[in-house]
Coordinates of C-alpha atoms in Angstrom, one line a residue:
Chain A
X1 CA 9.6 -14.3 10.4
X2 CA 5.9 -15.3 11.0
X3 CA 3.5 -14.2 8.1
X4 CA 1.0 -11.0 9.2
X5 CA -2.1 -10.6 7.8
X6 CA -3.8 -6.8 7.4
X7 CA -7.5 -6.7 7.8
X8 CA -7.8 -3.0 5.5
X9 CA -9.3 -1.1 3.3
X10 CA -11.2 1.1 6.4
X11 CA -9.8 3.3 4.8
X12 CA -6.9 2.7 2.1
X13 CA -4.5 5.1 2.8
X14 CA -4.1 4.2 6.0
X15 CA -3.6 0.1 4.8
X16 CA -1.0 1.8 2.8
X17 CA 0.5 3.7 6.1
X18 CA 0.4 0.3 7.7
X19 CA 2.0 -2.0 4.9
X20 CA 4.9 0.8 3.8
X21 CA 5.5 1.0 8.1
X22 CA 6.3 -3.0 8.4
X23 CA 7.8 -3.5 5.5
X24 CA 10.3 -0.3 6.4
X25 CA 10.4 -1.5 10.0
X26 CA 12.4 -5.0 8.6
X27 CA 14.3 -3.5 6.1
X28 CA 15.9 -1.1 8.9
X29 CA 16.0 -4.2 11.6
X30 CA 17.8 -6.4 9.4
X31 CA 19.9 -3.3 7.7
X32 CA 21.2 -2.8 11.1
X33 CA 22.2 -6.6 11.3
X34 CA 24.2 -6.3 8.2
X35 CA 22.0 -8.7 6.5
X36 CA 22.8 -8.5 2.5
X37 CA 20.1 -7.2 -0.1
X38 CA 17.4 -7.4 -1.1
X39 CA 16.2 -7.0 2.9
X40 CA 14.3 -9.2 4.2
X41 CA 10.7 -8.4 4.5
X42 CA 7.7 -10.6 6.7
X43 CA 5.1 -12.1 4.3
X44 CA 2.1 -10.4 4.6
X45 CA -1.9 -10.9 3.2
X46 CA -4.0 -8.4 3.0
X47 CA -7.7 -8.3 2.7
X48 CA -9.0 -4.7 2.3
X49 CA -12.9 -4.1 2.1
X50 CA -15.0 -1.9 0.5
X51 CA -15.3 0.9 3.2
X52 CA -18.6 2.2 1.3
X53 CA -19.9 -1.1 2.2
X54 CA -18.8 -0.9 6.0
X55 CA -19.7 2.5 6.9
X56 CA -23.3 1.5 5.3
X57 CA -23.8 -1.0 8.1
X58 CA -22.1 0.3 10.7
X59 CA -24.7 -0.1 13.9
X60 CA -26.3 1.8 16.6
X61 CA -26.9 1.0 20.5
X62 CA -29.6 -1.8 19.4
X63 CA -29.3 -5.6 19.6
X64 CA -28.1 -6.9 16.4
X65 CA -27.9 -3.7 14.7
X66 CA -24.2 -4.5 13.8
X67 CA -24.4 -8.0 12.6
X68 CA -23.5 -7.4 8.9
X69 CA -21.0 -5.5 9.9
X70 CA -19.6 -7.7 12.4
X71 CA -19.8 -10.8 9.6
X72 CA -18.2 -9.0 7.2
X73 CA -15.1 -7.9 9.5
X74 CA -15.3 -11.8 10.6
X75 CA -15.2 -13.6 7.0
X76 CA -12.1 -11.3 6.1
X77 CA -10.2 -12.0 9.4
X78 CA -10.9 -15.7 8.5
X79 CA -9.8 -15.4 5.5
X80 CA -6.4 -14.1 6.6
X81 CA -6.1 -16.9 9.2
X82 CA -7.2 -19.6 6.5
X83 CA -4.2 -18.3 4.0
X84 CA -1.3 -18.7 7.0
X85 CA -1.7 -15.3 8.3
X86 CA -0.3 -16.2 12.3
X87 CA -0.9 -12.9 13.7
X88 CA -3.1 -10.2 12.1
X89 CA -3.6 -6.1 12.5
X90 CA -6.7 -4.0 12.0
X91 CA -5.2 -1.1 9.9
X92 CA -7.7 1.5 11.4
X93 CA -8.1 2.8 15.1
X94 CA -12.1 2.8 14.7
X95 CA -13.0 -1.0 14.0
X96 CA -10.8 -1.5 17.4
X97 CA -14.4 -0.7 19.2
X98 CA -15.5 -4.0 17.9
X99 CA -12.3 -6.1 18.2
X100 CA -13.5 -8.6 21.1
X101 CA -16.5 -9.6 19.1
X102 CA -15.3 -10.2 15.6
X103 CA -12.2 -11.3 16.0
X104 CA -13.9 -13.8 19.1
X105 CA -13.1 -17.1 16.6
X106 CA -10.1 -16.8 15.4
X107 CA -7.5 -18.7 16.3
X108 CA -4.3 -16.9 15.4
X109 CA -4.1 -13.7 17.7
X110 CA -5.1 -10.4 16.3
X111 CA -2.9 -6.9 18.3
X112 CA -4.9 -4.2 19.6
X113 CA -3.5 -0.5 19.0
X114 CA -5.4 -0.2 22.6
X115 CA -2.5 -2.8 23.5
X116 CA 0.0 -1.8 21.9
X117 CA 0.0 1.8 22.5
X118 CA -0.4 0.9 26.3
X119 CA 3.0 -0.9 26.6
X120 CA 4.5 1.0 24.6
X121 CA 3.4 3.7 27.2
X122 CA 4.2 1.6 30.1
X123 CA 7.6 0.8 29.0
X124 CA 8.6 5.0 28.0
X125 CA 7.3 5.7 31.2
X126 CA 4.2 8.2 30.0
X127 CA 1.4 8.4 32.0
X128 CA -1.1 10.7 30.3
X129 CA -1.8 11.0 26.7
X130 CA -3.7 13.2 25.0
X131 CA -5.8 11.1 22.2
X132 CA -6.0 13.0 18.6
X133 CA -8.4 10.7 16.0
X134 CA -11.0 10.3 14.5
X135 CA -15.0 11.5 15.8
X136 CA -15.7 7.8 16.4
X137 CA -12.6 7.7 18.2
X138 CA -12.5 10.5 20.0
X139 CA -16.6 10.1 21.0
X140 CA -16.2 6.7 22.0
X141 CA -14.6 5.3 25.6
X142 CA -12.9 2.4 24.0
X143 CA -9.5 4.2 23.3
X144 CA -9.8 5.2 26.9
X145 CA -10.9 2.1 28.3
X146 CA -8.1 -0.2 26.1
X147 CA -4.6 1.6 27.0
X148 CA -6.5 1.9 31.3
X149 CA -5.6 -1.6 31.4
X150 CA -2.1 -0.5 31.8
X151 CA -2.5 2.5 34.1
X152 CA -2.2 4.9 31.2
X153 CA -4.6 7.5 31.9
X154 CA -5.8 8.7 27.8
X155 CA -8.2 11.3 27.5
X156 CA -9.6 13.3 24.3
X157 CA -9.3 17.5 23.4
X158 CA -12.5 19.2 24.9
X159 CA -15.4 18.8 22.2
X160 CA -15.1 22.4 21.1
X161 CA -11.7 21.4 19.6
X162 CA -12.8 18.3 18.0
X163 CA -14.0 19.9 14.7
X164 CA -10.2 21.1 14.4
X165 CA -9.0 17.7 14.4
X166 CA -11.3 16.5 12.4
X167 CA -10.8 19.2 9.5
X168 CA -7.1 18.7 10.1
X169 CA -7.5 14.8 9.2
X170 CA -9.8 15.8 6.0
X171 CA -7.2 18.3 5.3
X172 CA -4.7 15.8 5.3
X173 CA -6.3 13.0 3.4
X174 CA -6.7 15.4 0.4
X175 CA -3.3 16.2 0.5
X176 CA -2.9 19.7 2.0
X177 CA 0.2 19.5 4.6
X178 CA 1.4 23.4 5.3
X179 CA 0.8 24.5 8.1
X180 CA -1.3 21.6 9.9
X181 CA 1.6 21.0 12.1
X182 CA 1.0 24.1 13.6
X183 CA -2.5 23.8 13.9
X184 CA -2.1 20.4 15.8
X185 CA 0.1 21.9 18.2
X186 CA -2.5 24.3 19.0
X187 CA -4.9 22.1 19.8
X188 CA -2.8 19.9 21.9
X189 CA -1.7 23.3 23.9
X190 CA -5.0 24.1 24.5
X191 CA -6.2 20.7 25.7
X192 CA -3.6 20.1 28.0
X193 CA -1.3 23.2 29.2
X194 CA 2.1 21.4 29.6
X195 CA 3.5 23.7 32.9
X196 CA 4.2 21.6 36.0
X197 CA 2.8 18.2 34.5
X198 CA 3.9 14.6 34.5
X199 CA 4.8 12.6 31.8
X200 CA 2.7 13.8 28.5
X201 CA 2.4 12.4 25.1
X202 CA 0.0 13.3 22.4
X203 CA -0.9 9.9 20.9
X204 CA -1.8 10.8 16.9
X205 CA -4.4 8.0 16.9
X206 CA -5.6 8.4 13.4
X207 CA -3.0 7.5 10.5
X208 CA -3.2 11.1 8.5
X209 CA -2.1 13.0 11.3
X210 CA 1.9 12.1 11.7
X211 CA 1.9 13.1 8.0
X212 CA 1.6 17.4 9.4
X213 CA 4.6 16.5 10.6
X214 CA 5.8 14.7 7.8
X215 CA 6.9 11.3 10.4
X216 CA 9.1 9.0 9.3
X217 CA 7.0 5.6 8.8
X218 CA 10.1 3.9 11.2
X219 CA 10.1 6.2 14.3
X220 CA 7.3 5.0 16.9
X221 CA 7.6 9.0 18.3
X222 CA 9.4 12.1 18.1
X223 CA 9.4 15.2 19.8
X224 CA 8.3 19.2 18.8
X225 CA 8.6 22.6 20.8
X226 CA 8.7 19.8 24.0
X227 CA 5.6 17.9 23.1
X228 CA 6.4 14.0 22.5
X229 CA 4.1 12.3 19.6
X230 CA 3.2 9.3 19.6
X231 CA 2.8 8.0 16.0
X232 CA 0.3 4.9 16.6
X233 CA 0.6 3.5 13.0
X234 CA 4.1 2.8 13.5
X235 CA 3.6 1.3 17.2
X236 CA 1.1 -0.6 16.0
X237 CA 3.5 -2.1 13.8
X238 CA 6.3 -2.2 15.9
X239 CA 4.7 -4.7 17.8
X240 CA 3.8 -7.0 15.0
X241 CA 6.7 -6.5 13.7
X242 CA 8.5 -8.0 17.1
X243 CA 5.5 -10.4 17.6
X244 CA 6.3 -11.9 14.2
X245 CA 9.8 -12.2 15.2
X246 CA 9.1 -14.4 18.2
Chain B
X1 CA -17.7 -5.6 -8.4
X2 CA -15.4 -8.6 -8.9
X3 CA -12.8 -9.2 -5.5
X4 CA -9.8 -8.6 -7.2
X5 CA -6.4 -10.4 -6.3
X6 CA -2.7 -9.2 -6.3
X7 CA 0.8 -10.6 -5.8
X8 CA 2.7 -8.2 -4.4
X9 CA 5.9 -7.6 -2.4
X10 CA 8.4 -7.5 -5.6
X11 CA 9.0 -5.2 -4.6
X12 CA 6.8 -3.6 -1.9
X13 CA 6.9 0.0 -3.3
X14 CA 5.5 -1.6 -6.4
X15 CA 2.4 -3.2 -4.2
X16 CA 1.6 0.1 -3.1
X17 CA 1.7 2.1 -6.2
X18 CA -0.8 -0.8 -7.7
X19 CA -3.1 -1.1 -4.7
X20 CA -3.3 2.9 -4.6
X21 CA -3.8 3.2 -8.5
X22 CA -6.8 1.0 -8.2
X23 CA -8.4 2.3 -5.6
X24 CA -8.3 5.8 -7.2
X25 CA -9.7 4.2 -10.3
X26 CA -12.7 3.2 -8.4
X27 CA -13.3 6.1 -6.9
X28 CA -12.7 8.5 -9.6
X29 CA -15.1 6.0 -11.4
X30 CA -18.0 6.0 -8.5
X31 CA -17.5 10.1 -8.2
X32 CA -18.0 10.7 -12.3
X33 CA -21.8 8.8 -12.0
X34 CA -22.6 10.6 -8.6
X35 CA -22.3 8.1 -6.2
X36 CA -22.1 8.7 -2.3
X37 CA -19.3 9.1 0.1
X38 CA -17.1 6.9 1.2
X39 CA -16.5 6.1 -2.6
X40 CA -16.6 2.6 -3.3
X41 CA -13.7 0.4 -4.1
X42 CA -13.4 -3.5 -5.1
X43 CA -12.7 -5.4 -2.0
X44 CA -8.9 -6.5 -3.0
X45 CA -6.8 -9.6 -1.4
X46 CA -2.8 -8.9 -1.5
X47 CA -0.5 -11.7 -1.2
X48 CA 3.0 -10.1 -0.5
X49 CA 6.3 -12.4 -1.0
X50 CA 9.4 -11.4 0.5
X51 CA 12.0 -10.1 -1.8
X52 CA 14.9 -11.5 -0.2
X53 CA 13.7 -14.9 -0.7
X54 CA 12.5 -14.2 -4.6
X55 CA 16.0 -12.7 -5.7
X56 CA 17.6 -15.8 -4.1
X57 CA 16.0 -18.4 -5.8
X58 CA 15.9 -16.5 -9.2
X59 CA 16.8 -20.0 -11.6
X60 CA 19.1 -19.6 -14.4
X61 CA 18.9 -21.6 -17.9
X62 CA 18.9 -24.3 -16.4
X63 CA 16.2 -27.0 -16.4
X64 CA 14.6 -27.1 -12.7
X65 CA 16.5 -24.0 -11.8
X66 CA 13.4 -22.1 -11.2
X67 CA 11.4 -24.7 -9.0
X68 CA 11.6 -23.1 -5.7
X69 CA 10.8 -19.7 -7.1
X70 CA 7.8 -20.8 -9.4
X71 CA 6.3 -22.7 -6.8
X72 CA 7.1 -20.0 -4.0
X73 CA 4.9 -17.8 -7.0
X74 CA 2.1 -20.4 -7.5
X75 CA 1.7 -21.0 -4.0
X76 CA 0.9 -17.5 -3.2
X77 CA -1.6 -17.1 -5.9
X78 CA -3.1 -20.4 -4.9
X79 CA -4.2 -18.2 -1.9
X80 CA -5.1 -15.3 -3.5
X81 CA -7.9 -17.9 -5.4
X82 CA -8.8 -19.4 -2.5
X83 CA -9.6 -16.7 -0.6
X84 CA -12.2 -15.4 -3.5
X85 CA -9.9 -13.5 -5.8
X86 CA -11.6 -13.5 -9.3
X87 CA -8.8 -11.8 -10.9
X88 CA -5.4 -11.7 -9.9
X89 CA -2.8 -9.1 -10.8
X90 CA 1.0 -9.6 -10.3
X91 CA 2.3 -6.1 -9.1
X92 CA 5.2 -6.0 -11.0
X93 CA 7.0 -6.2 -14.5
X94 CA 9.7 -8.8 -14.1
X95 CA 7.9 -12.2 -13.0
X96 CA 5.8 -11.8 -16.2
X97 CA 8.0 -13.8 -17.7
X98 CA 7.5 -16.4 -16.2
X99 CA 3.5 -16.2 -16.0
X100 CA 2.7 -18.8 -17.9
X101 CA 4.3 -21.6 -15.6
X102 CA 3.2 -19.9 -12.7
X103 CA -0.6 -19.6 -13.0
X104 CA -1.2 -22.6 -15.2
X105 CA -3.2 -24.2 -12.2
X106 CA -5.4 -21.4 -11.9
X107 CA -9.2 -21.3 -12.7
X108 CA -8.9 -17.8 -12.4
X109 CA -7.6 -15.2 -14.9
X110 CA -4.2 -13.5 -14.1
X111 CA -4.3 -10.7 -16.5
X112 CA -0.8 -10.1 -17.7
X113 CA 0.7 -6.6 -18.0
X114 CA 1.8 -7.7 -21.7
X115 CA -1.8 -8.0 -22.8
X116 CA -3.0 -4.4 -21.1
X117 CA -0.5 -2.7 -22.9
X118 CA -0.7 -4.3 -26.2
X119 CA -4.7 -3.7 -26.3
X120 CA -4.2 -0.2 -24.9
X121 CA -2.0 0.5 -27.8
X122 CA -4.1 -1.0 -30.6
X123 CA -7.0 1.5 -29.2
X124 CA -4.6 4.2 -28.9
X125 CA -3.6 3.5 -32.3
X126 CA 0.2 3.4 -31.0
X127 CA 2.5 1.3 -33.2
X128 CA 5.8 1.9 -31.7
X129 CA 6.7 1.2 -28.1
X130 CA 10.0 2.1 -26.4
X131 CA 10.0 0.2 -23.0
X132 CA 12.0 1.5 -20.3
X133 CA 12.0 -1.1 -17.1
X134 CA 14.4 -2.6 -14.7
X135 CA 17.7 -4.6 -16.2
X136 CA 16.2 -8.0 -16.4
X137 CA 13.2 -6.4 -18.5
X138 CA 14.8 -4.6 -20.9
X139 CA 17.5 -7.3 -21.1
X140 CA 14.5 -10.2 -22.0
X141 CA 12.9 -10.6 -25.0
X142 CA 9.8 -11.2 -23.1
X143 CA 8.1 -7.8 -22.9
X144 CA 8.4 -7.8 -27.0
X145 CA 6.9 -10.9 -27.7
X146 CA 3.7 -10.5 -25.4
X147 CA 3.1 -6.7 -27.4
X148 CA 4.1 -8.5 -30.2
X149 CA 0.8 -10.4 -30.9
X150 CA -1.1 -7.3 -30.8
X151 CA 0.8 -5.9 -33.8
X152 CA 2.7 -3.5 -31.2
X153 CA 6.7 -2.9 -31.9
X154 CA 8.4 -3.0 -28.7
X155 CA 12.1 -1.9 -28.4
X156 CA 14.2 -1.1 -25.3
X157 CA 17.5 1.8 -25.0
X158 CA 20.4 0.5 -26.8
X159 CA 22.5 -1.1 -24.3
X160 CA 24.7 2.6 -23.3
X161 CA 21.6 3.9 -22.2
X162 CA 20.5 1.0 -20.1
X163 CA 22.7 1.6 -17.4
X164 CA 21.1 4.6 -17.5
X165 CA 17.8 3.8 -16.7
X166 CA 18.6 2.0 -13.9
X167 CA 20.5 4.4 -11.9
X168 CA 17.5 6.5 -12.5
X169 CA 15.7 4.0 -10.9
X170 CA 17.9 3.2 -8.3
X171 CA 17.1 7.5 -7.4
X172 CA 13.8 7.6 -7.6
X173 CA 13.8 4.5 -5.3
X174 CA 15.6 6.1 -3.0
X175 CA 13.1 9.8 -3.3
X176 CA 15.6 11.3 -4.7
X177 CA 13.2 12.3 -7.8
X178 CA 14.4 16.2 -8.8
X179 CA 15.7 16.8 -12.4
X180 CA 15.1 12.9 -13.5
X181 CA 12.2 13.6 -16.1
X182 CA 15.0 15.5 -18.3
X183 CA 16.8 12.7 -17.6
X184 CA 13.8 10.1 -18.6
X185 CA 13.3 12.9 -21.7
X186 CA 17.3 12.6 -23.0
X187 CA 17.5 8.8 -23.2
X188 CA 13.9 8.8 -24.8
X189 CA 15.7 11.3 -27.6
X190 CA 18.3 9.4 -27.8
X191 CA 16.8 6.3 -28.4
X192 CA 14.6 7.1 -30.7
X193 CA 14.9 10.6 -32.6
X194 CA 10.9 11.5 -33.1
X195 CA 11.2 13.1 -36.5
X196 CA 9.1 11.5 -39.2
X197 CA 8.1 8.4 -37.4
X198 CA 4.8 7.1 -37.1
X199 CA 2.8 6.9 -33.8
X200 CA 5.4 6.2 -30.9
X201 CA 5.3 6.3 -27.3
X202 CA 7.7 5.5 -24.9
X203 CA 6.6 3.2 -22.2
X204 CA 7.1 3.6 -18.1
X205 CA 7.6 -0.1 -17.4
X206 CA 8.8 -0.2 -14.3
X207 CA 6.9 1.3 -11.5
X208 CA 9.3 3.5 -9.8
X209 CA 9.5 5.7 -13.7
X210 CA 6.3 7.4 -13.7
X211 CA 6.8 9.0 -10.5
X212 CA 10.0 11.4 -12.2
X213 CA 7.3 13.1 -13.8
X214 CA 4.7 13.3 -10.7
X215 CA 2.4 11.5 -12.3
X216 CA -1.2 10.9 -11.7
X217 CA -2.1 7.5 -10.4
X218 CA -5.3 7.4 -12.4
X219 CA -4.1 8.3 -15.7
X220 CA -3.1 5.3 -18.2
X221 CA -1.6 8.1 -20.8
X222 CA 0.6 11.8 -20.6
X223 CA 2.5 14.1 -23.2
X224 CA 5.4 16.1 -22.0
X225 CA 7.8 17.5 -24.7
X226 CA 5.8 16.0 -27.7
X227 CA 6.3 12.4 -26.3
X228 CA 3.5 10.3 -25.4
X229 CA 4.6 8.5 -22.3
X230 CA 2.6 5.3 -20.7
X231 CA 2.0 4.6 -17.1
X232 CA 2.7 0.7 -17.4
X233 CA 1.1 0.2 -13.8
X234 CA -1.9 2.8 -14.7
X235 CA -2.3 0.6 -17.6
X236 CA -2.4 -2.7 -15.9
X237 CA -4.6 -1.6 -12.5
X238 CA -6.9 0.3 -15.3
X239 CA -7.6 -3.8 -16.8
X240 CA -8.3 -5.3 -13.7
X241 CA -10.7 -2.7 -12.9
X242 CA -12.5 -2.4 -16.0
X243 CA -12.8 -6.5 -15.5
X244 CA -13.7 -6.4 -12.1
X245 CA -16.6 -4.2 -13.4
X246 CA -18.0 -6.7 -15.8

């Protein structure tokens, strides 16, 4: 298996989402081929930043205004390339805005979540999804314009529903579960009335939110009261799990 | 702060627990002296092995027989340094014994788990350590002899009881964690009836142990039952941060 590298850290617990999903991806995959124990896992490196430090220099619409940002993302994706990563992962959906610049030298590839989330799309056969995250995310057209290239339409819950998601995901990071599931379903009700549509997903782009529904960190999606999830952590692994296998 | 390193993958559970610990230190740390949000943490570097490939080039007595595995070891920590590491942690109990050979090369520190504990006993004026761990611990003499120079008595279960621990390893591996701090409690009773000895504590050296009681992943130190118990991974991530600091 090829050696992955993490870029983490942006912020922690979802590195830790991330690392437990791969590692619990191979174990399964080679459980399944009978392979004896301890089960296999893929090397991995991981550089995790200070997210203080990051969310202090994140930019704005001017020229230049995200350079230290930018270097600092760049001198940790080097740093995973330098130490044999040969494919690498951002463990967060929001640094994916800047992917294209700071990942621009690198030779080893680094995998979108806009990319993988689109084929994974493409090849289920859903058209539509319905794109739960972050404000950054969910403010921003990158998510939007990332999974297009496929034909995958994505679109976010109306703005007066994004302070619900976003107190969901706080709720969740400080460890309060009951009940959220419910409250997610909500939302994705209102934003999207299921009757007489096409193919639908709710893509949980944001690594707290498959944990109201207490998701298994192996199953890519899953399906409640006729609503199919799409848990993008595990996606996102999925396919460096298989690029790494190539 | 100091970047600090860590060898992980031994197994990847373990990784996490450390990585987690750590960054809760940090931000526990940041919050007490008022800092603002996102709390910071140390920007960390994880070199992850794959277990499979450890266990099966475990050496033996032999002369040589531990080659492929020491330099599989050395090799990974030779990246951790490269890639600006200024201390390195290995996230787990059983290489330790072989820590010497394996970061002689280094110019930077690896701080051993041996030494955190023996120093955290001598402050916490603890003389008497039962050491509960995996098989190949409690079956080494190692753990003893690196307490040992800080005045500390280590001592594992009598052999009957070993067995013991391990299948309540084995469960809590496997989340299977109900009833096993009764469990942890009778073969601490066992081993060592409290009566009218001097300052004793029995001490979680594996990583999996701590998490039968729920335990906090920012405290080193807890009482249940009249028994000090000690968080052996608490213990060690506590070091590195308190050196990362300096």
């Amino acid at each position: 298996m090829k050696k992955i590298g993490i870029l983490g850290g942006v912020g922690w617990p979802s590195t830790i989402e991330y690392y437990k999903s791969i590692c619990s991806i191979s174990q399964s995959y080679w459980e399944e081929r009978g392979h004896s124990t301890p089960l296999p896992t893929p090397e991995i490196a991981i550089e995790s930043l200070n997210m203080n430090f990051t969310v202090n220099n994140r930019g704005s619409d001017a020229t230049s205004s995200w350079d230290v940002w930018d270097r600092y993302f760049q001198m940790a994706l080097q740093k995973l390339e330098d130490g044999g990563a040969e494919l690498i992962l951002v463990a967060s959906v929001t640094p994916h805005a800047r992917l294209e610049v700071i990942s621009q030298r690198l030779k080893v590839p680094v995998l979108s979540i806009y990319d993988a989330i689109g084929q994974f799309c493409v090849s289920s056969g859903i058209d539509n999804i319905l794109v739960l995250g972050t404000l950054p995310t969910m403010t921003s057209l990158a998510f939007i314009k990332g999974v297009s290239k496929f034909g995958v339409n994505a679109f976010y819950p109306p703005r007066t529903l994004q302070s619900n998601v976003v107190s969901i995901i706080e709720d969740l990071y400080h460890d309060r579960v009951d009940g959220l599931d419910a409250s997610v379903e909500s939302i994705v009700e209102k934003s999207y009335p299921l009757e007489g549509k096409g193919e639908f997903a709710a893509c949980l782009g944001c690594t707290e939110l498959p944990t109201a529904f207490r998701a298994i960190p192996t199953k890519p999606v899953f399906t409640k009261n006729r609503v199919i999830y799409l848990n993008s952590t595990v996606i996102h692994s999925l396919s460096a799990f298989q690029a790494c296998l190539e």
